[in-house]
Amino acid sequence: MNRQERVVRELLDAHGRTYADEAGIPLKDAPQPLYRLLVLAHLLSARIRGSIALATARALHEAGLRDPRRMAQADWQERVDALGRGGYRRYDERTATQLGEAAELLNERWGGDLRRLRREADGKVSELRHLLQEFPGIGPAGADIFLREVQGVWPEAAPYLDAKALQGAERLKLPKDTDRLIELAGRTDPAVLAAALVRAAVDKDVADGTLRRAA
């Protein structure tokens, strides 16, 4: 096993878990888990600690705000309170509004089902990325997060290693080449590899610890 292979193996052994899994979302190609992933992508895309975004995604679920119908029907204060319980206080008021508007758009345009958005994209990842940004609060970063995570159940998106994942590869002194990274990861789900690389990008301790163990 060469150095690059050791680095990838150490990274995956310690940090090979998707953000959806960490948020308690059993991801599959079904309306509710896909919607919960969209909300998680929205939360993670803000300038806030990932741990807070994950806790907030769980808090919204516990409050019953786990599908677009319920999210749209909830009043603004109910959404603010749930966000606050997750620790998402810096952006709670704006995010409460955006979550309501995004849920209404999903209900009205795609019948509350992101699989219909997928069908509209007709297998084109660039179109998926464009359509996701129709949702209030989902910009380029949020669309990338969603696609990194969903590639396990929407194979047309795979392999999806965006700029943030490749930044993690660079920090780990790995090639910034998607095909080579996928090869180094072997049979690992690309969504898991992407999440691990992102953790290295956003947390220097993750990168340094991985390099130290692989030395």
PDB file of C-alpha atoms in Angstrom:
ATOM      1  CA  MET A   1       0.000   0.000   0.000  1.00  0.00           C
ATOM      2  CA  ASN A   2       1.538   3.325  -1.030  1.00  0.00           C
ATOM      3  CA  ARG A   3       1.368   6.581   0.903  1.00  0.00           C
ATOM      4  CA  GLN A   4      -1.680   7.928  -0.895  1.00  0.00           C
ATOM      5  CA  GLU A   5      -3.582   4.690  -0.318  1.00  0.00           C
ATOM      6  CA  ARG A   6      -2.654   4.787   3.387  1.00  0.00           C
ATOM      7  CA  VAL A   7      -3.858   8.380   3.689  1.00  0.00           C
ATOM      8  CA  VAL A   8      -7.220   7.567   2.113  1.00  0.00           C
ATOM      9  CA  ARG A   9      -7.640   4.440   4.248  1.00  0.00           C
ATOM     10  CA  GLU A  10      -6.824   6.306   7.474  1.00  0.00           C
ATOM     11  CA  LEU A  11      -9.205   9.119   6.502  1.00  0.00           C
ATOM     12  CA  LEU A  12     -12.059   6.750   5.740  1.00  0.00           C
ATOM     13  CA  ASP A  13     -11.482   4.622   8.828  1.00  0.00           C
ATOM     14  CA  ALA A  14     -11.737   7.670  11.092  1.00  0.00           C
ATOM     15  CA  HIS A  15     -14.120   9.941   9.194  1.00  0.00           C
ATOM     16  CA  GLY A  16     -15.924   7.801   6.616  1.00  0.00           C
ATOM     17  CA  ARG A  17     -19.483   8.764   7.428  1.00  0.00           C
ATOM     18  CA  THR A  18     -21.884  10.905   5.442  1.00  0.00           C
ATOM     19  CA  TYR A  19     -23.355  14.016   6.984  1.00  0.00           C
ATOM     20  CA  ALA A  20     -26.841  12.614   6.351  1.00  0.00           C
ATOM     21  CA  ASP A  21     -25.967   9.556   8.434  1.00  0.00           C
ATOM     22  CA  GLU A  22     -24.586  11.753  11.205  1.00  0.00           C
ATOM     23  CA  ALA A  23     -27.813  13.784  11.163  1.00  0.00           C
ATOM     24  CA  GLY A  24     -29.861  10.613  11.571  1.00  0.00           C
ATOM     25  CA  ILE A  25     -31.251  10.612   8.026  1.00  0.00           C
ATOM     26  CA  PRO A  26     -31.616   7.065   6.634  1.00  0.00           C
ATOM     27  CA  LEU A  27     -31.081   8.245   3.095  1.00  0.00           C
ATOM     28  CA  LYS A  28     -32.985   6.532   0.304  1.00  0.00           C
ATOM     29  CA  ASP A  29     -34.738   7.614  -2.871  1.00  0.00           C
ATOM     30  CA  ALA A  30     -37.993   8.539  -1.152  1.00  0.00           C
ATOM     31  CA  PRO A  31     -39.693  11.917  -0.548  1.00  0.00           C
ATOM     32  CA  GLN A  32     -39.140  12.392   3.179  1.00  0.00           C
ATOM     33  CA  PRO A  33     -35.434  11.484   3.460  1.00  0.00           C
ATOM     34  CA  LEU A  34     -34.647  13.478   0.319  1.00  0.00           C
ATOM     35  CA  TYR A  35     -36.443  16.488   1.781  1.00  0.00           C
ATOM     36  CA  ARG A  36     -34.598  16.125   5.078  1.00  0.00           C
ATOM     37  CA  LEU A  37     -31.334  16.068   3.102  1.00  0.00           C
ATOM     38  CA  LEU A  38     -32.343  19.276   1.317  1.00  0.00           C
ATOM     39  CA  VAL A  39     -32.933  20.951   4.681  1.00  0.00           C
ATOM     40  CA  LEU A  40     -29.598  19.632   5.976  1.00  0.00           C
ATOM     41  CA  ALA A  41     -27.816  21.025   2.900  1.00  0.00           C
ATOM     42  CA  HIS A  42     -29.463  24.386   3.557  1.00  0.00           C
ATOM     43  CA  LEU A  43     -28.303  24.386   7.180  1.00  0.00           C
ATOM     44  CA  LEU A  44     -24.755  23.208   6.428  1.00  0.00           C
ATOM     45  CA  SER A  45     -24.242  25.833   3.732  1.00  0.00           C
ATOM     46  CA  ALA A  46     -24.370  28.723   6.211  1.00  0.00           C
ATOM     47  CA  ARG A  47     -21.260  30.076   7.919  1.00  0.00           C
ATOM     48  CA  ILE A  48     -21.895  28.085  11.065  1.00  0.00           C
ATOM     49  CA  ARG A  49     -20.275  25.069  12.701  1.00  0.00           C
ATOM     50  CA  GLY A  50     -21.220  21.774  11.115  1.00  0.00           C
ATOM     51  CA  SER A  51     -22.063  20.299  14.522  1.00  0.00           C
ATOM     52  CA  ILE A  52     -24.704  23.007  15.026  1.00  0.00           C
ATOM     53  CA  ALA A  53     -26.202  22.415  11.592  1.00  0.00           C
ATOM     54  CA  LEU A  54     -26.429  18.677  12.307  1.00  0.00           C
ATOM     55  CA  ALA A  55     -28.008  19.256  15.714  1.00  0.00           C
ATOM     56  CA  THR A  56     -30.496  21.654  14.143  1.00  0.00           C
ATOM     57  CA  ALA A  57     -31.475  19.148  11.460  1.00  0.00           C
ATOM     58  CA  ARG A  58     -32.244  16.674  14.243  1.00  0.00           C
ATOM     59  CA  ALA A  59     -34.190  19.330  16.181  1.00  0.00           C
ATOM     60  CA  LEU A  60     -36.371  20.111  13.147  1.00  0.00           C
ATOM     61  CA  HIS A  61     -37.113  16.408  12.744  1.00  0.00           C
ATOM     62  CA  GLU A  62     -37.997  16.055  16.420  1.00  0.00           C
ATOM     63  CA  ALA A  63     -40.343  19.034  16.070  1.00  0.00           C
ATOM     64  CA  GLY A  64     -42.177  17.171  13.310  1.00  0.00           C
ATOM     65  CA  LEU A  65     -40.859  19.433  10.548  1.00  0.00           C
ATOM     66  CA  ARG A  66     -39.683  16.507   8.488  1.00  0.00           C
ATOM     67  CA  ASP A  67     -41.631  16.919   5.254  1.00  0.00           C
ATOM     68  CA  PRO A  68     -42.454  19.936   3.061  1.00  0.00           C
ATOM     69  CA  ARG A  69     -46.164  19.865   3.843  1.00  0.00           C
ATOM     70  CA  ARG A  70     -45.570  20.100   7.579  1.00  0.00           C
ATOM     71  CA  MET A  71     -42.777  22.662   7.148  1.00  0.00           C
ATOM     72  CA  ALA A  72     -45.009  24.902   5.021  1.00  0.00           C
ATOM     73  CA  GLN A  73     -47.937  24.592   7.437  1.00  0.00           C
ATOM     74  CA  ALA A  74     -45.867  25.410  10.524  1.00  0.00           C
ATOM     75  CA  ASP A  75     -45.976  29.025  11.575  1.00  0.00           C
ATOM     76  CA  TRP A  76     -42.830  31.108  11.421  1.00  0.00           C
ATOM     77  CA  GLN A  77     -42.314  31.127  15.196  1.00  0.00           C
ATOM     78  CA  GLU A  78     -42.538  27.355  15.348  1.00  0.00           C
ATOM     79  CA  ARG A  79     -39.719  27.122  12.834  1.00  0.00           C
ATOM     80  CA  VAL A  80     -37.667  29.756  14.692  1.00  0.00           C
ATOM     81  CA  ASP A  81     -38.095  27.862  17.969  1.00  0.00           C
ATOM     82  CA  ALA A  82     -36.986  24.562  16.443  1.00  0.00           C
ATOM     83  CA  LEU A  83     -33.936  26.214  14.884  1.00  0.00           C
ATOM     84  CA  GLY A  84     -33.100  27.772  18.237  1.00  0.00           C
ATOM     85  CA  ARG A  85     -33.268  24.421  20.007  1.00  0.00           C
ATOM     86  CA  GLY A  86     -30.621  23.164  17.607  1.00  0.00           C
ATOM     87  CA  GLY A  87     -28.398  26.152  18.385  1.00  0.00           C
ATOM     88  CA  TYR A  88     -28.952  27.801  14.991  1.00  0.00           C
ATOM     89  CA  ARG A  89     -29.559  31.222  16.489  1.00  0.00           C
ATOM     90  CA  ARG A  90     -27.417  33.484  14.363  1.00  0.00           C
ATOM     91  CA  TYR A  91     -29.500  32.802  11.248  1.00  0.00           C
ATOM     92  CA  ASP A  92     -32.742  31.581  12.803  1.00  0.00           C
ATOM     93  CA  GLU A  93     -35.158  34.279  11.627  1.00  0.00           C
ATOM     94  CA  ARG A  94     -34.009  34.425   8.012  1.00  0.00           C
ATOM     95  CA  THR A  95     -33.684  30.635   7.835  1.00  0.00           C
ATOM     96  CA  ALA A  96     -37.186  30.139   9.260  1.00  0.00           C
ATOM     97  CA  THR A  97     -38.549  32.269   6.437  1.00  0.00           C
ATOM     98  CA  GLN A  98     -36.470  30.513   3.774  1.00  0.00           C
ATOM     99  CA  LEU A  99     -37.470  27.039   4.973  1.00  0.00           C
ATOM    100  CA  GLY A 100     -41.126  27.982   4.715  1.00  0.00           C
ATOM    101  CA  GLU A 101     -40.724  29.463   1.242  1.00  0.00           C
ATOM    102  CA  ALA A 102     -38.660  26.509   0.014  1.00  0.00           C
ATOM    103  CA  ALA A 103     -41.238  24.024   1.290  1.00  0.00           C
ATOM    104  CA  GLU A 104     -44.012  25.938  -0.478  1.00  0.00           C
ATOM    105  CA  LEU A 105     -42.027  25.915  -3.729  1.00  0.00           C
ATOM    106  CA  LEU A 106     -41.367  22.180  -3.451  1.00  0.00           C
ATOM    107  CA  ASN A 107     -45.047  21.506  -2.808  1.00  0.00           C
ATOM    108  CA  GLU A 108     -46.302  23.724  -5.609  1.00  0.00           C
ATOM    109  CA  ARG A 109     -43.771  22.933  -8.335  1.00  0.00           C
ATOM    110  CA  TRP A 110     -42.819  19.327  -7.638  1.00  0.00           C
ATOM    111  CA  GLY A 111     -45.697  18.019  -5.520  1.00  0.00           C
ATOM    112  CA  GLY A 112     -43.506  17.819  -2.421  1.00  0.00           C
ATOM    113  CA  ASP A 113     -41.315  15.177  -4.057  1.00  0.00           C
ATOM    114  CA  LEU A 114     -37.688  15.856  -5.022  1.00  0.00           C
ATOM    115  CA  ARG A 115     -37.766  12.802  -7.269  1.00  0.00           C
ATOM    116  CA  ARG A 116     -39.861  14.908  -9.641  1.00  0.00           C
ATOM    117  CA  LEU A 117     -37.124  17.542  -9.666  1.00  0.00           C
ATOM    118  CA  ARG A 118     -34.714  14.729 -10.496  1.00  0.00           C
ATOM    119  CA  ARG A 119     -36.877  13.627 -13.404  1.00  0.00           C
ATOM    120  CA  GLU A 120     -37.053  17.200 -14.660  1.00  0.00           C
ATOM    121  CA  ALA A 121     -33.244  17.310 -14.746  1.00  0.00           C
ATOM    122  CA  ASP A 122     -33.303  14.225 -16.996  1.00  0.00           C
ATOM    123  CA  GLY A 123     -29.970  12.825 -15.834  1.00  0.00           C
ATOM    124  CA  LYS A 124     -28.047  16.091 -16.218  1.00  0.00           C
ATOM    125  CA  VAL A 125     -26.063  16.929 -13.085  1.00  0.00           C
ATOM    126  CA  SER A 126     -25.647  20.540 -14.178  1.00  0.00           C
ATOM    127  CA  GLU A 127     -29.430  20.853 -14.408  1.00  0.00           C
ATOM    128  CA  LEU A 128     -29.882  19.218 -10.997  1.00  0.00           C
ATOM    129  CA  ARG A 129     -27.480  21.764  -9.552  1.00  0.00           C
ATOM    130  CA  HIS A 130     -29.373  24.588 -11.257  1.00  0.00           C
ATOM    131  CA  LEU A 131     -32.818  23.401 -10.114  1.00  0.00           C
ATOM    132  CA  LEU A 132     -31.688  22.949  -6.506  1.00  0.00           C
ATOM    133  CA  GLN A 133     -30.698  26.613  -6.453  1.00  0.00           C
ATOM    134  CA  GLU A 134     -34.310  27.550  -7.167  1.00  0.00           C
ATOM    135  CA  PHE A 135     -34.972  26.942  -3.463  1.00  0.00           C
ATOM    136  CA  PRO A 136     -34.588  29.977  -1.184  1.00  0.00           C
ATOM    137  CA  GLY A 137     -31.481  29.505   0.941  1.00  0.00           C
ATOM    138  CA  ILE A 138     -29.863  26.981  -1.413  1.00  0.00           C
ATOM    139  CA  GLY A 139     -26.998  28.559  -3.310  1.00  0.00           C
ATOM    140  CA  PRO A 140     -24.066  26.889  -5.082  1.00  0.00           C
ATOM    141  CA  ALA A 141     -22.625  25.585  -1.790  1.00  0.00           C
ATOM    142  CA  GLY A 142     -25.951  24.121  -0.682  1.00  0.00           C
ATOM    143  CA  ALA A 143     -26.486  22.467  -4.068  1.00  0.00           C
ATOM    144  CA  ASP A 144     -23.005  20.943  -3.868  1.00  0.00           C
ATOM    145  CA  ILE A 145     -23.680  19.581  -0.376  1.00  0.00           C
ATOM    146  CA  PHE A 146     -26.939  17.997  -1.518  1.00  0.00           C
ATOM    147  CA  LEU A 147     -25.324  16.407  -4.570  1.00  0.00           C
ATOM    148  CA  ARG A 148     -22.316  15.128  -2.614  1.00  0.00           C
ATOM    149  CA  GLU A 149     -24.655  13.353  -0.221  1.00  0.00           C
ATOM    150  CA  VAL A 150     -27.372  12.185  -2.644  1.00  0.00           C
ATOM    151  CA  GLN A 151     -24.997  10.531  -5.112  1.00  0.00           C
ATOM    152  CA  GLY A 152     -25.375   7.248  -3.235  1.00  0.00           C
ATOM    153  CA  VAL A 153     -29.057   7.047  -4.210  1.00  0.00           C
ATOM    154  CA  TRP A 154     -28.996   9.167  -7.399  1.00  0.00           C
ATOM    155  CA  PRO A 155     -26.221   7.379  -9.324  1.00  0.00           C
ATOM    156  CA  GLU A 156     -26.261   9.866 -12.199  1.00  0.00           C
ATOM    157  CA  ALA A 157     -24.684  12.398  -9.810  1.00  0.00           C
ATOM    158  CA  ALA A 158     -21.744  10.125  -8.969  1.00  0.00           C
ATOM    159  CA  PRO A 159     -18.896  10.577  -8.609  1.00  0.00           C
ATOM    160  CA  TYR A 160     -19.465  14.057  -7.226  1.00  0.00           C
ATOM    161  CA  LEU A 161     -16.392  15.550  -5.604  1.00  0.00           C
ATOM    162  CA  ASP A 162     -16.858  19.303  -5.589  1.00  0.00           C
ATOM    163  CA  ALA A 163     -14.334  22.055  -4.914  1.00  0.00           C
ATOM    164  CA  LYS A 164     -14.656  21.676  -1.136  1.00  0.00           C
ATOM    165  CA  ALA A 165     -13.932  17.935  -1.298  1.00  0.00           C
ATOM    166  CA  LEU A 166     -10.971  18.549  -3.590  1.00  0.00           C
ATOM    167  CA  GLN A 167      -9.719  21.178  -1.142  1.00  0.00           C
ATOM    168  CA  GLY A 168      -9.630  18.402   1.443  1.00  0.00           C
ATOM    169  CA  ALA A 169      -7.656  16.217  -0.948  1.00  0.00           C
ATOM    170  CA  GLU A 170      -5.141  19.008  -1.439  1.00  0.00           C
ATOM    171  CA  ARG A 171      -4.761  19.454   2.316  1.00  0.00           C
ATOM    172  CA  LEU A 172      -4.055  15.718   2.584  1.00  0.00           C
ATOM    173  CA  LYS A 173      -1.462  15.951  -0.221  1.00  0.00           C
ATOM    174  CA  LEU A 174      -3.651  13.761  -2.426  1.00  0.00           C
ATOM    175  CA  PRO A 175      -4.258  14.318  -6.144  1.00  0.00           C
ATOM    176  CA  LYS A 176      -7.025  16.785  -6.970  1.00  0.00           C
ATOM    177  CA  ASP A 177      -8.352  14.402  -9.576  1.00  0.00           C
ATOM    178  CA  THR A 178     -11.762  12.814  -9.080  1.00  0.00           C
ATOM    179  CA  ASP A 179     -11.019   9.593 -10.963  1.00  0.00           C
ATOM    180  CA  ARG A 180      -7.771   9.022  -9.071  1.00  0.00           C
ATOM    181  CA  LEU A 181      -9.417   9.693  -5.705  1.00  0.00           C
ATOM    182  CA  ILE A 182     -12.224   7.258  -6.493  1.00  0.00           C
ATOM    183  CA  GLU A 183      -9.610   4.681  -7.477  1.00  0.00           C
ATOM    184  CA  LEU A 184      -7.712   5.207  -4.204  1.00  0.00           C
ATOM    185  CA  ALA A 185     -10.951   4.746  -2.220  1.00  0.00           C
ATOM    186  CA  GLY A 186     -11.645   1.355  -3.783  1.00  0.00           C
ATOM    187  CA  ARG A 187     -15.213   0.199  -3.207  1.00  0.00           C
ATOM    188  CA  THR A 188     -16.076   3.037  -0.841  1.00  0.00           C
ATOM    189  CA  ASP A 189     -19.309   4.870  -1.675  1.00  0.00           C
ATOM    190  CA  PRO A 190     -18.315   8.178  -3.327  1.00  0.00           C
ATOM    191  CA  ALA A 191     -20.698   9.987  -0.936  1.00  0.00           C
ATOM    192  CA  VAL A 192     -18.696   8.650   2.011  1.00  0.00           C
ATOM    193  CA  LEU A 193     -15.394   9.623   0.400  1.00  0.00           C
ATOM    194  CA  ALA A 194     -16.725  13.113  -0.372  1.00  0.00           C
ATOM    195  CA  ALA A 195     -17.889  13.648   3.211  1.00  0.00           C
ATOM    196  CA  ALA A 196     -14.540  12.497   4.617  1.00  0.00           C
ATOM    197  CA  LEU A 197     -12.611  14.806   2.291  1.00  0.00           C
ATOM    198  CA  VAL A 198     -14.842  17.725   3.248  1.00  0.00           C
ATOM    199  CA  ARG A 199     -14.134  17.075   6.927  1.00  0.00           C
ATOM    200  CA  ALA A 200     -10.421  17.324   6.115  1.00  0.00           C
ATOM    201  CA  ALA A 201     -11.074  20.585   4.272  1.00  0.00           C
ATOM    202  CA  VAL A 202     -12.993  22.254   7.096  1.00  0.00           C
ATOM    203  CA  ASP A 203     -11.024  20.880  10.060  1.00  0.00           C
ATOM    204  CA  LYS A 204      -7.232  21.101  10.049  1.00  0.00           C
ATOM    205  CA  ASP A 205      -7.052  18.630  12.941  1.00  0.00           C
ATOM    206  CA  VAL A 206      -8.751  15.982  10.797  1.00  0.00           C
ATOM    207  CA  ALA A 207      -6.194  16.486   8.035  1.00  0.00           C
ATOM    208  CA  ASP A 208      -3.198  16.631  10.359  1.00  0.00           C
ATOM    209  CA  GLY A 209      -4.321  13.567  12.320  1.00  0.00           C
ATOM    210  CA  THR A 210      -4.862  11.576   9.130  1.00  0.00           C
ATOM    211  CA  LEU A 211      -1.416  12.468   7.774  1.00  0.00           C
ATOM    212  CA  ARG A 212       0.209  11.619  11.096  1.00  0.00           C
ATOM    213  CA  ARG A 213      -1.415   8.183  11.264  1.00  0.00           C
ATOM    214  CA  ALA A 214      -0.559   7.414   7.643  1.00  0.00           C
ATOM    215  CA  ALA A 215       3.115   8.372   7.995  1.00  0.00           C
TER     216      ALA A 215
END
